[in-house]
PDB file of C-alpha atoms in Angstrom:
ATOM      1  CA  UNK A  13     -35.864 101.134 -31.156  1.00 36.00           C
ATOM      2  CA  UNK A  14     -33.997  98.806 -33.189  1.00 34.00           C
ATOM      3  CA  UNK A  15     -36.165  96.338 -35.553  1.00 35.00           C
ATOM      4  CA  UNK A  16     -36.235  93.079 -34.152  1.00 32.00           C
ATOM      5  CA  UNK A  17     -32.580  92.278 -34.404  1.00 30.00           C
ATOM      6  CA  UNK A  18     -32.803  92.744 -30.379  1.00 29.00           C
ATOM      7  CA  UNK A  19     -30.696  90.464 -28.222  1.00 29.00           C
ATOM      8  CA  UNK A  20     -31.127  86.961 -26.936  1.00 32.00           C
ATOM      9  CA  UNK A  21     -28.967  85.287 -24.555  1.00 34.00           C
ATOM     10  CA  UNK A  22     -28.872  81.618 -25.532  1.00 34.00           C
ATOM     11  CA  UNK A  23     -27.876  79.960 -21.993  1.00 37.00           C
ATOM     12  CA  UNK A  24     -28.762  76.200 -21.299  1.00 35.00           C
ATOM     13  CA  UNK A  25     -31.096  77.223 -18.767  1.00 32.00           C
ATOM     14  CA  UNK A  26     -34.133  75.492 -18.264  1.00 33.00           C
ATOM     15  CA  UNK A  27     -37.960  75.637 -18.770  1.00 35.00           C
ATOM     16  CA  UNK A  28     -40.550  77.177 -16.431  1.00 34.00           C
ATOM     17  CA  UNK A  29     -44.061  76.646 -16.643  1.00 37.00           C
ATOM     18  CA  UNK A  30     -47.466  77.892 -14.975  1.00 43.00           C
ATOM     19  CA  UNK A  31     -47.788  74.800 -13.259  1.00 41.00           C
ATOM     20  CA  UNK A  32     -45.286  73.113 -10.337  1.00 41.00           C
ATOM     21  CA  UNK A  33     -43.254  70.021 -10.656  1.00 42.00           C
ATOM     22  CA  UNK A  34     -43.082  68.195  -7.277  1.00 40.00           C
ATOM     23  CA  UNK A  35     -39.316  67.028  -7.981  1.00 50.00           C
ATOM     24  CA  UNK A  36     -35.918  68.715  -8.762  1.00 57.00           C
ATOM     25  CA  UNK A  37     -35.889  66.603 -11.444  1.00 62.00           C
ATOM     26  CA  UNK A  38     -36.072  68.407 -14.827  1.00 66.00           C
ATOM     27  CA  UNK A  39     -38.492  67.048 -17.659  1.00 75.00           C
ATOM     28  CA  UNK A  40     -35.661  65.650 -20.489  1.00 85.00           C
ATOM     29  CA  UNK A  41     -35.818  67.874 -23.478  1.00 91.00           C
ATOM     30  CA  UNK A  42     -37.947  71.221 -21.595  1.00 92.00           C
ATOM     31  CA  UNK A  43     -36.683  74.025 -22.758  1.00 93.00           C
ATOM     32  CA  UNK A  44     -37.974  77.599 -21.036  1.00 94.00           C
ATOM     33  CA  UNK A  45     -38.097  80.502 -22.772  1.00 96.00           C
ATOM     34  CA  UNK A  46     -38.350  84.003 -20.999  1.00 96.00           C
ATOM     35  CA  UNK A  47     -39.964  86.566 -23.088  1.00 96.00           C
ATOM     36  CA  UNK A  48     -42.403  86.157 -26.158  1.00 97.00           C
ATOM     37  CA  UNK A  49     -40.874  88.397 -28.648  1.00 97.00           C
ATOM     38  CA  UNK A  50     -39.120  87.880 -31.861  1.00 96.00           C
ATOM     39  CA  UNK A  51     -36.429  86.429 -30.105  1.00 96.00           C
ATOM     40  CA  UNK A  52     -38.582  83.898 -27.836  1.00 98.00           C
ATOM     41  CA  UNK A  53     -40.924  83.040 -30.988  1.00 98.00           C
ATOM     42  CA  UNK A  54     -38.183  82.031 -32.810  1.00 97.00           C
ATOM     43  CA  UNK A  55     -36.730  80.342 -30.448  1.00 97.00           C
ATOM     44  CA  UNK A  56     -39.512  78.247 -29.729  1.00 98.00           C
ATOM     45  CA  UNK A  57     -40.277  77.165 -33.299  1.00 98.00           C
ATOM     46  CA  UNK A  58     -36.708  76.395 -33.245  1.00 97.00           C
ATOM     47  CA  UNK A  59     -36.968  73.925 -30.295  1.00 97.00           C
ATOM     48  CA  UNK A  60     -39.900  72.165 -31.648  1.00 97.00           C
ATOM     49  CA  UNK A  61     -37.705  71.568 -35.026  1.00 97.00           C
ATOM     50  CA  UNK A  62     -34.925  69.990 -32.660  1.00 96.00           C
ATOM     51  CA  UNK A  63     -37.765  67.313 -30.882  1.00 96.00           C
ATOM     52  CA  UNK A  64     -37.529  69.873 -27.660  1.00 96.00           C
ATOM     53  CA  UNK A  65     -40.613  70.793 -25.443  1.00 95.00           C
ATOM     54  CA  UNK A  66     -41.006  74.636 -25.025  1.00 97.00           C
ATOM     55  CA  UNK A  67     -42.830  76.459 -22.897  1.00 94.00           C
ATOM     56  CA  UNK A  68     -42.589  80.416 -23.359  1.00 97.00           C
ATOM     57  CA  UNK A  69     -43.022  82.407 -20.095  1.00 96.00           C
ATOM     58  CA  UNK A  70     -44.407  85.864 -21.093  1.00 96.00           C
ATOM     59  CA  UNK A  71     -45.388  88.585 -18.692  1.00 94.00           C
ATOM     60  CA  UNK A  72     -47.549  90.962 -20.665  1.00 94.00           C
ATOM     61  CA  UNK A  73     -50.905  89.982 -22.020  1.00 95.00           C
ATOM     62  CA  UNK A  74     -49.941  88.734 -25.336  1.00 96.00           C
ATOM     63  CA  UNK A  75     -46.527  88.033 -27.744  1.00 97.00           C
ATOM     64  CA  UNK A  76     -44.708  90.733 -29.548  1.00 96.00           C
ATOM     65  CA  UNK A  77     -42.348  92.183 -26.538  1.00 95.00           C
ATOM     66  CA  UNK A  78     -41.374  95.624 -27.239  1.00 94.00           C
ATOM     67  CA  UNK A  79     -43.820  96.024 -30.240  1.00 96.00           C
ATOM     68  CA  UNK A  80     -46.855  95.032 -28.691  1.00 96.00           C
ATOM     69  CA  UNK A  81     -49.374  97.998 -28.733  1.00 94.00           C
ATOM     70  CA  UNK A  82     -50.492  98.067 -24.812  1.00 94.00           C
ATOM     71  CA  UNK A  83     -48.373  99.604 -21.639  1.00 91.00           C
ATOM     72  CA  UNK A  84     -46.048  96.965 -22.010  1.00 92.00           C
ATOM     73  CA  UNK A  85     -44.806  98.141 -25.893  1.00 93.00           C
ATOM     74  CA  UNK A  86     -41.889 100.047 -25.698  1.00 93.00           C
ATOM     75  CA  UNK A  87     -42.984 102.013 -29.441  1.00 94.00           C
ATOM     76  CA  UNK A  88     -44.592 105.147 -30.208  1.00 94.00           C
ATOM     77  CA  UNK A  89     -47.209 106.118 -32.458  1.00 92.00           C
ATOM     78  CA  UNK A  90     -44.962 107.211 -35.664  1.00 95.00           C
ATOM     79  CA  UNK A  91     -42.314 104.209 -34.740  1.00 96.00           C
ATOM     80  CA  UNK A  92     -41.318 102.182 -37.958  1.00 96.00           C
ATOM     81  CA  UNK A  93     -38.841  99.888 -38.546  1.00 97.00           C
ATOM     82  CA  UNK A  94     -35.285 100.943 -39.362  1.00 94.00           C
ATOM     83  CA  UNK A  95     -34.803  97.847 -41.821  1.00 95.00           C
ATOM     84  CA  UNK A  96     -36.814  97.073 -44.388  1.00 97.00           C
ATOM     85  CA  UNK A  97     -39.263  94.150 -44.391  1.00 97.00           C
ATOM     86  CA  UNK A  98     -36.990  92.049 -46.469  1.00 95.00           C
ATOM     87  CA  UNK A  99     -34.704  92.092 -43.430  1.00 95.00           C
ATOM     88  CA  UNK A 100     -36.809  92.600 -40.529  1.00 96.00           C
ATOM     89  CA  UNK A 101     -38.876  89.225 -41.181  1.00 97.00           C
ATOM     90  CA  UNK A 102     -38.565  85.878 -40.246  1.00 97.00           C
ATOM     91  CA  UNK A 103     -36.856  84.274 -43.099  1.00 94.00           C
ATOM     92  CA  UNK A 104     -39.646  81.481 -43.432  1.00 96.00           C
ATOM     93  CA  UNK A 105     -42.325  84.150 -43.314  1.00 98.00           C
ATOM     94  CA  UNK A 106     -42.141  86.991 -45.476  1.00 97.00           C
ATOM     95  CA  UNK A 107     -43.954  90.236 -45.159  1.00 98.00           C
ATOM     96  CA  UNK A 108     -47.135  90.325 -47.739  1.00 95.00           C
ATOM     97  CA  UNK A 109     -45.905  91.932 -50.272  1.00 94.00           C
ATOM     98  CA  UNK A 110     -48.841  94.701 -50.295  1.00 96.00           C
ATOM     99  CA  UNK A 111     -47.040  95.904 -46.769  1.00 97.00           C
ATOM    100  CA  UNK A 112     -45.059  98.925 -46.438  1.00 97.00           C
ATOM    101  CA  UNK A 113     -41.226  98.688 -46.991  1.00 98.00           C
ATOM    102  CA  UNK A 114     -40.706 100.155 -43.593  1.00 98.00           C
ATOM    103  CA  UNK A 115     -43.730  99.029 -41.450  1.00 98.00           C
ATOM    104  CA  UNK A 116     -45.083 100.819 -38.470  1.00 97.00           C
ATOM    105  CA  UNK A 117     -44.816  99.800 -35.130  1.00 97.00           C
ATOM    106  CA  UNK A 118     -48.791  98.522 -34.905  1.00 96.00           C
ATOM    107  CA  UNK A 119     -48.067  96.615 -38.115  1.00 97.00           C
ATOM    108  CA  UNK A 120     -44.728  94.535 -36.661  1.00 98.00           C
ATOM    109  CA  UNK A 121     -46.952  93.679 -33.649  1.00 97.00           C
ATOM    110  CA  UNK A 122     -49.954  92.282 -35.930  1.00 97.00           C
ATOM    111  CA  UNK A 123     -46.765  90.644 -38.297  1.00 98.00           C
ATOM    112  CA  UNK A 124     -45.519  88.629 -34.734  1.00 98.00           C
ATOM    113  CA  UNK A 125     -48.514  87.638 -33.663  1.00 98.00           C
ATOM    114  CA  UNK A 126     -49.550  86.164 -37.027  1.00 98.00           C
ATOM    115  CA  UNK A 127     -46.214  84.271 -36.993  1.00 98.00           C
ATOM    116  CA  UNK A 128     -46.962  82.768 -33.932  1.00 98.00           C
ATOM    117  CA  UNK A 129     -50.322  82.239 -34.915  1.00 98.00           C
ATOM    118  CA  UNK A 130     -49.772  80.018 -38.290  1.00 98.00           C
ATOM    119  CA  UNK A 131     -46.805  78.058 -36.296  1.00 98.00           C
ATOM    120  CA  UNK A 132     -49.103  76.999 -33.597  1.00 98.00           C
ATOM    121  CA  UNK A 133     -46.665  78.598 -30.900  1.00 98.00           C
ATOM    122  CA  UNK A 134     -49.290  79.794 -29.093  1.00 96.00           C
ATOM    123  CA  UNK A 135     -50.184  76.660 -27.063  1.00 96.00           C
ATOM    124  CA  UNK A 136     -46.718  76.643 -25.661  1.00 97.00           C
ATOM    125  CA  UNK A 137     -47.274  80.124 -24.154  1.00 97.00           C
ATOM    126  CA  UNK A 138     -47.882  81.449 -20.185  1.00 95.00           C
ATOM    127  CA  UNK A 139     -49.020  84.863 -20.124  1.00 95.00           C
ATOM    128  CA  UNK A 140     -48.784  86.910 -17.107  1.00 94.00           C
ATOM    129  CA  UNK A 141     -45.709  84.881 -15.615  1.00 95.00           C
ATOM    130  CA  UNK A 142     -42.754  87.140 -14.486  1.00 93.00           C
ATOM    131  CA  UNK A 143     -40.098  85.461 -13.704  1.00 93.00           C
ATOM    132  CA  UNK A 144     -38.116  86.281 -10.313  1.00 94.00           C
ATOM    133  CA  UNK A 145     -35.347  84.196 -10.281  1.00 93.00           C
ATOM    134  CA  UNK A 146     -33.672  81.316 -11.877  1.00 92.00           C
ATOM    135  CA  UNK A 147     -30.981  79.079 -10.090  1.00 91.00           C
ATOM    136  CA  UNK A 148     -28.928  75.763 -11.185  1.00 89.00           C
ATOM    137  CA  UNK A 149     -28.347  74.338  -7.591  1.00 80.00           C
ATOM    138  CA  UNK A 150     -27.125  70.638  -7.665  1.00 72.00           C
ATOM    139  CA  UNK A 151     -29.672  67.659  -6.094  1.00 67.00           C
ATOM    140  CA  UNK A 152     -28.431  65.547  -3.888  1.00 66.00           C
ATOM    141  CA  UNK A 153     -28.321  62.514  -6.697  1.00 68.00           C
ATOM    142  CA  UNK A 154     -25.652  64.627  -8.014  1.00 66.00           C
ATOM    143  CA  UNK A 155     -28.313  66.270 -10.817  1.00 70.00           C
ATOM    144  CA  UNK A 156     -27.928  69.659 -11.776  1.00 76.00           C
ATOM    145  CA  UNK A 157     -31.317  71.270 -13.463  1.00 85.00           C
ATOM    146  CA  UNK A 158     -32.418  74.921 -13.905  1.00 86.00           C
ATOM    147  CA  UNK A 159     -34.696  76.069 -11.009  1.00 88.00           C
ATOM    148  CA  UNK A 160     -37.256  78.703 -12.506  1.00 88.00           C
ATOM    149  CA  UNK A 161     -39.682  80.820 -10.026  1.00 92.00           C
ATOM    150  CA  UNK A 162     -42.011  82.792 -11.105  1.00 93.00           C
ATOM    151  CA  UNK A 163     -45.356  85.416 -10.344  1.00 94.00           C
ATOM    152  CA  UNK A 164     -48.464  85.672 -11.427  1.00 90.00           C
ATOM    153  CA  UNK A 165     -50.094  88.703 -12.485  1.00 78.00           C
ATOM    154  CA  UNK A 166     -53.269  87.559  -9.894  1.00 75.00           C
ATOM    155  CA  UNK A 167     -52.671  89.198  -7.150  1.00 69.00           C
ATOM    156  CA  UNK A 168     -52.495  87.123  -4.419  1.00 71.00           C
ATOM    157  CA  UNK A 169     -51.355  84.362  -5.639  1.00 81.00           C
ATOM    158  CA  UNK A 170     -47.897  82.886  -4.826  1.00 88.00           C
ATOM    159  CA  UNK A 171     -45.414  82.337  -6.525  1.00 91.00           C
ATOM    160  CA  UNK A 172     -44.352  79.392  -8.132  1.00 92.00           C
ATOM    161  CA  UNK A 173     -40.928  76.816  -8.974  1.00 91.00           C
ATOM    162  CA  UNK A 174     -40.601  74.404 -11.404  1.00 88.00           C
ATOM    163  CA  UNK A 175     -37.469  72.462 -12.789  1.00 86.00           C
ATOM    164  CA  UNK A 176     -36.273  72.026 -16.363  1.00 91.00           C
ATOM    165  CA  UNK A 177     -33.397  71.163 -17.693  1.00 92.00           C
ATOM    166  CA  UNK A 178     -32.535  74.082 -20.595  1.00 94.00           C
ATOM    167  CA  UNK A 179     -33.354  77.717 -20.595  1.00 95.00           C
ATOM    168  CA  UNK A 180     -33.383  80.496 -23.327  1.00 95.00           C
ATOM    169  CA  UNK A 181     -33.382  83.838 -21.781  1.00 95.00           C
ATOM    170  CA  UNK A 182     -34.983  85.869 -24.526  1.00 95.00           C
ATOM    171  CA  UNK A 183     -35.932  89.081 -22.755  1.00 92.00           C
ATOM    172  CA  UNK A 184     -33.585  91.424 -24.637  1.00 84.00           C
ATOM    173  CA  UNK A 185     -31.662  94.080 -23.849  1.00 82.00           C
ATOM    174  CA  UNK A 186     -34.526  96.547 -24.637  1.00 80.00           C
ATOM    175  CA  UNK A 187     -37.127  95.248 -22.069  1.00 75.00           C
ATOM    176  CA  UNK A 188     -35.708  97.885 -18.964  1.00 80.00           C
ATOM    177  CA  UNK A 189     -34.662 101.594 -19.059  1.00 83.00           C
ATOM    178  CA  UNK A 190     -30.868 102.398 -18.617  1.00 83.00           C
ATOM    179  CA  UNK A 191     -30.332 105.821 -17.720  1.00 85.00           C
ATOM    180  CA  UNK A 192     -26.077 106.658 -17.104  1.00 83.00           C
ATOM    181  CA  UNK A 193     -25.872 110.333 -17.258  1.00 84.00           C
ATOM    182  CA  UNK A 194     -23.668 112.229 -14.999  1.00 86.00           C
ATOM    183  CA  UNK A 195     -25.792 114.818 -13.392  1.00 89.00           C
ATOM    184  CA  UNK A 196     -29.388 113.184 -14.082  1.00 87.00           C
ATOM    185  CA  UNK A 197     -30.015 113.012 -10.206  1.00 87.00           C
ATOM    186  CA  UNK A 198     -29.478 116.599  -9.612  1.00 92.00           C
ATOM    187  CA  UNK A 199     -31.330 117.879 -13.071  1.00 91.00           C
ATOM    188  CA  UNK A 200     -34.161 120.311 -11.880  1.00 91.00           C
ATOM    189  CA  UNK A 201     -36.536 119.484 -15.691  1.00 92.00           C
ATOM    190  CA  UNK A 202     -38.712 116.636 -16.324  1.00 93.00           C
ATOM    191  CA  UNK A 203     -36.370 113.598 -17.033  1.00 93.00           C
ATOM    192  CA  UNK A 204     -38.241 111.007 -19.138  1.00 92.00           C
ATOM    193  CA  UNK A 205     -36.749 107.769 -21.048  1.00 93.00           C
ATOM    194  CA  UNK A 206     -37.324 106.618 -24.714  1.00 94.00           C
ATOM    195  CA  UNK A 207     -38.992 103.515 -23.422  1.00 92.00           C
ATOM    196  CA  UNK A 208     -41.829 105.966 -22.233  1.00 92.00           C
ATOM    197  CA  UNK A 209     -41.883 108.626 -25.740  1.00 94.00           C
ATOM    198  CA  UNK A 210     -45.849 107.847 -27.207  1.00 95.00           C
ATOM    199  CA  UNK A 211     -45.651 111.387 -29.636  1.00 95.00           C
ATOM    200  CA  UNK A 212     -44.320 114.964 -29.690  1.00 96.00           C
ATOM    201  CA  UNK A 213     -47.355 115.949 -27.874  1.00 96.00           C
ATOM    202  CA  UNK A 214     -46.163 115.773 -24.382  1.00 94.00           C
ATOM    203  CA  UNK A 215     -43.158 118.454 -25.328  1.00 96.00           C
ATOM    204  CA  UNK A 216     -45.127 120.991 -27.166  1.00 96.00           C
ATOM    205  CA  UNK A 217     -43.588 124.396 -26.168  1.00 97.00           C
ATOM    206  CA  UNK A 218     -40.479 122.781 -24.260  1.00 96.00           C
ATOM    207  CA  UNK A 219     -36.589 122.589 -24.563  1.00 97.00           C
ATOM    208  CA  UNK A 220     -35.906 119.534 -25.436  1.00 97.00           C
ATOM    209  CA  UNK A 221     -32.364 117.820 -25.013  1.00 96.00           C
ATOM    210  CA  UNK A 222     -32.452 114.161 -26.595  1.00 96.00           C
ATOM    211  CA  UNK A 223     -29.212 112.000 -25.310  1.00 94.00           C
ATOM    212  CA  UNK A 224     -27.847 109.380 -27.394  1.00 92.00           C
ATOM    213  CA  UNK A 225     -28.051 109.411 -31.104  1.00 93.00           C
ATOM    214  CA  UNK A 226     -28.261 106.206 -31.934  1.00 93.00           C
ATOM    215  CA  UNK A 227     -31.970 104.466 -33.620  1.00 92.00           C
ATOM    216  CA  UNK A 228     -34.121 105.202 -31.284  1.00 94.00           C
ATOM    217  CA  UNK A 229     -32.772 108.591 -30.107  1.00 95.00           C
ATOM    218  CA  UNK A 230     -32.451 109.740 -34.344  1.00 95.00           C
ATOM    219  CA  UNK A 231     -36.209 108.684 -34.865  1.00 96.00           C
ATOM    220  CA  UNK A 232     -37.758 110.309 -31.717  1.00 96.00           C
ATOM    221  CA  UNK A 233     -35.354 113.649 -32.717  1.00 96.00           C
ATOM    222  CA  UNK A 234     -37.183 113.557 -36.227  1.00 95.00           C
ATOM    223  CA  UNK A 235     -40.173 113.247 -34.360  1.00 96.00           C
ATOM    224  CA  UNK A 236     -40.228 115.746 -32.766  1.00 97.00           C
ATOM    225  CA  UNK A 237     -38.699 118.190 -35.083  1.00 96.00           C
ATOM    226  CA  UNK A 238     -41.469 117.554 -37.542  1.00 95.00           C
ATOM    227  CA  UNK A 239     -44.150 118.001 -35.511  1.00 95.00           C
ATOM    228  CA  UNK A 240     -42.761 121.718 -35.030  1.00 94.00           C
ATOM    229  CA  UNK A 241     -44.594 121.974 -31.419  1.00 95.00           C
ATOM    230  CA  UNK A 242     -41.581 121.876 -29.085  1.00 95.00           C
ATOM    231  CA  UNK A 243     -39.713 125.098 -28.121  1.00 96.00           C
ATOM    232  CA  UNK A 244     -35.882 123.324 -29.651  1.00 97.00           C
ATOM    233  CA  UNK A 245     -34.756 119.931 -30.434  1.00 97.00           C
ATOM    234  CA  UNK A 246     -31.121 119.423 -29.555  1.00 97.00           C
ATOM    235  CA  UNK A 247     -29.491 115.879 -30.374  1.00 96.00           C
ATOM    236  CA  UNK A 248     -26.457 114.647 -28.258  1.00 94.00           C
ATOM    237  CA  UNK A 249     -24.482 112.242 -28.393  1.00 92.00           C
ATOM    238  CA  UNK A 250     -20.677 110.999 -27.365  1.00 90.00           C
ATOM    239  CA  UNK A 251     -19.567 110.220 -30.595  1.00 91.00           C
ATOM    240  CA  UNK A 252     -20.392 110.988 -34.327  1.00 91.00           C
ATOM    241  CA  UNK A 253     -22.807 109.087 -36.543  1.00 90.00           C
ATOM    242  CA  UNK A 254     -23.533 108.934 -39.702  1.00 92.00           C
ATOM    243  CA  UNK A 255     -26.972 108.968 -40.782  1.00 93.00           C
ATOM    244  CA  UNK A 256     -27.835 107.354 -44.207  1.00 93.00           C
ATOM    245  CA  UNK A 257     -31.396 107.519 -45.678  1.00 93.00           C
ATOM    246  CA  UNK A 258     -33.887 104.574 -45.655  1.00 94.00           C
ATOM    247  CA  UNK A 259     -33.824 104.719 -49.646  1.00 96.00           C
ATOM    248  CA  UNK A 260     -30.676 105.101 -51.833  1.00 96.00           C
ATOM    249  CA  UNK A 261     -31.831 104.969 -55.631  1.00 94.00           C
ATOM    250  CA  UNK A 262     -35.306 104.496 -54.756  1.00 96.00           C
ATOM    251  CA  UNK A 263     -34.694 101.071 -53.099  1.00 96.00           C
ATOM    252  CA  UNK A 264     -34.216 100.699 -49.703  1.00 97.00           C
ATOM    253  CA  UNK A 265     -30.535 101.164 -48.274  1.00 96.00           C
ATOM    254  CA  UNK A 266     -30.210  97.259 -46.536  1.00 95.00           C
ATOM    255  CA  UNK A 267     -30.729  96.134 -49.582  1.00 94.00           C
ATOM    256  CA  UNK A 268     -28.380  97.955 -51.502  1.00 95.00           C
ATOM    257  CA  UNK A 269     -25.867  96.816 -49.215  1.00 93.00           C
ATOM    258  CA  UNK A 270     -26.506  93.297 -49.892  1.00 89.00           C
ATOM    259  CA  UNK A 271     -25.980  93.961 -53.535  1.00 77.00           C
TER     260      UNK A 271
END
C-alpha cells in the first residue's frame, strides 16, 4: 500500500452532515468531505484556513482510512511505509524525531490521529456515515447545490439528505478491491486480494502466485518469502520494475533523490 500519497478527487461538491437540512438550499461556504484519511484531514484543515465550514463524513469508527488498525484498515501486521517520514508527513507536522525512518502501519495510524487531534479536526467529524449517493440537481430558483445522502451504521435507521454547496471526495483510490484478471472466475484455488493480506500465516504450506508487482504486491512478496512458511512465492507482473532499496548510503533513498 502506498504511504499516504493516495488519491483525492478535488470536485466542488458539497458538504453532508449527520443531521438534515429542510431546504435545497446549501449553507454558503460548507464544504463535505468523504473519507477521514490523510487526504480528508488535510483537506479539512485546509478549508478552515480558507474561512470554509467542513464537515468530514467518515464511515469507519475513527480517522486514518486505510491505516487505521480495525476491519476497516487495509494494512497488515509487518506493513511500513515505502517513504520515509520526512516525506510521508504532513509538512506542518513532522514525525518525532525518536520515530522510525520507515514507520509501521500501527504507528501512521497513531501519527493521523494525533494530527487530527492537535488541529482540533475532530469536531468537524461524522463517524459511521456512508455515503450512497451524491447529486447536483438544479432548484427551481434556478440554484444548483450538491445533494449528499447518506447511512448510518444503526441499523434501522434511514437514511439521510442534506445540501451543501462544495464537496471534496477524499475516499481514494485504495478504499475498494479491483480484481481484472483474465481467468479469475474460473480459477479452482483460494483467490484472496491485498486489501485482505493480515501475515504469511494464512499461506503456510501453499503455492502462492502474487499478481502485480507494484508497492503493495513487492512488500506482501517479501513477506511472505521471509517468513519461509509457504510452499513458493512467485511474483507477476505485466511489466518490469525496478526495485531500489529503502537506504542508499545509509540514508534513506527519497531523500537522496531530493539531493
Amino acid at each position: 500500500i502506498a504511504s499516504f500519497v493516495v488519491h483525492i478527487d478535488f470536485v466542488q461538491y458539497s458538504e453532508f452532515n449527520c443531521f438534515s437540512m429542510p431546504t435545497e438550499e446549501a449553507s454558503k461556504g460548507h464544504v463535505a468531505i468523504l473519507g477521514g484519511g490523510p487526504s480528508g484531514l488535510s483537506a479539512c484543515k485546509a478549508a478552515l484556513e480558507e474561512g470554509l465550514t467542513p464537515t468530514i463524513f467518515e464511515k469507519s469508527a475513527g480517522v486514518g482510512g486505510l491505516w487505521r488498525q480495525d476491519e476497516s484498515g487495509k494494512v497488515w501486521e509487518s506493513l511500513h511505509t515505502n517513504l520515509s517520514k520526512y516525506t510521508c508527513a504532513f509538512s506542518d507536522f513532522p514525525w518525532p524525531l525518536a520515530a522510525a525512518d520507515f514507520p509501521p502501519a500501527s504507528q501512521v495510524a497513531d501519527y493521523l490521529e494525533r494530527f487530527a487531534s492537535a488541529n482540533d479536526l475532530t469536531k468537524y467529524l461524522r463517524t459511521g456515515c456512508r455515503v450512497v449517493s451524491l447529486t447536483k440537481p438544479t432548484s427551481a430558483n434556478g440554484n444548483s447545490a450538491w445533494k449528499v445522502v447518506w447511512e448510518t451504521s444503526c441499523e434501522g435507521d434511514a437514511p439521510q439528505e442534506e445540501w451543501f454547496e462544495f464537496v471534496v471526495v477524499a475516499s481514494g483510490i485504495f478504499s475498494r478491491a479491483h480484481i481484472d484478471v483474465p481467468g479469475a472466475d474460473t480459477f479452482g484455488g483460494e483467490l484472496v486480494h491485498s486489501t485482505l493480506y493480515k501475515s504469511p500465516d494464512a499461506f503456510a504450506g501453499k503455492s502462492v502466485l502474487i499478481v502485480g508487482g507494484a508497492f503493495t504486491g513487492a512488500d506482501i512478496a517479501v513477506d511472505l518469502a521471509m517468513a519461509s512458511s509457504s510452499k513458493s512465492v512467485t511474483l507477476s507482473s505485466r511489466q518490469a520494475f525496478w526495485y531500489i532499496p529503502k537506504y542508499i548510503n545509509s540514508k534513506p533513498a527519497d531523500l537522496v533523490f531530493y539531493s
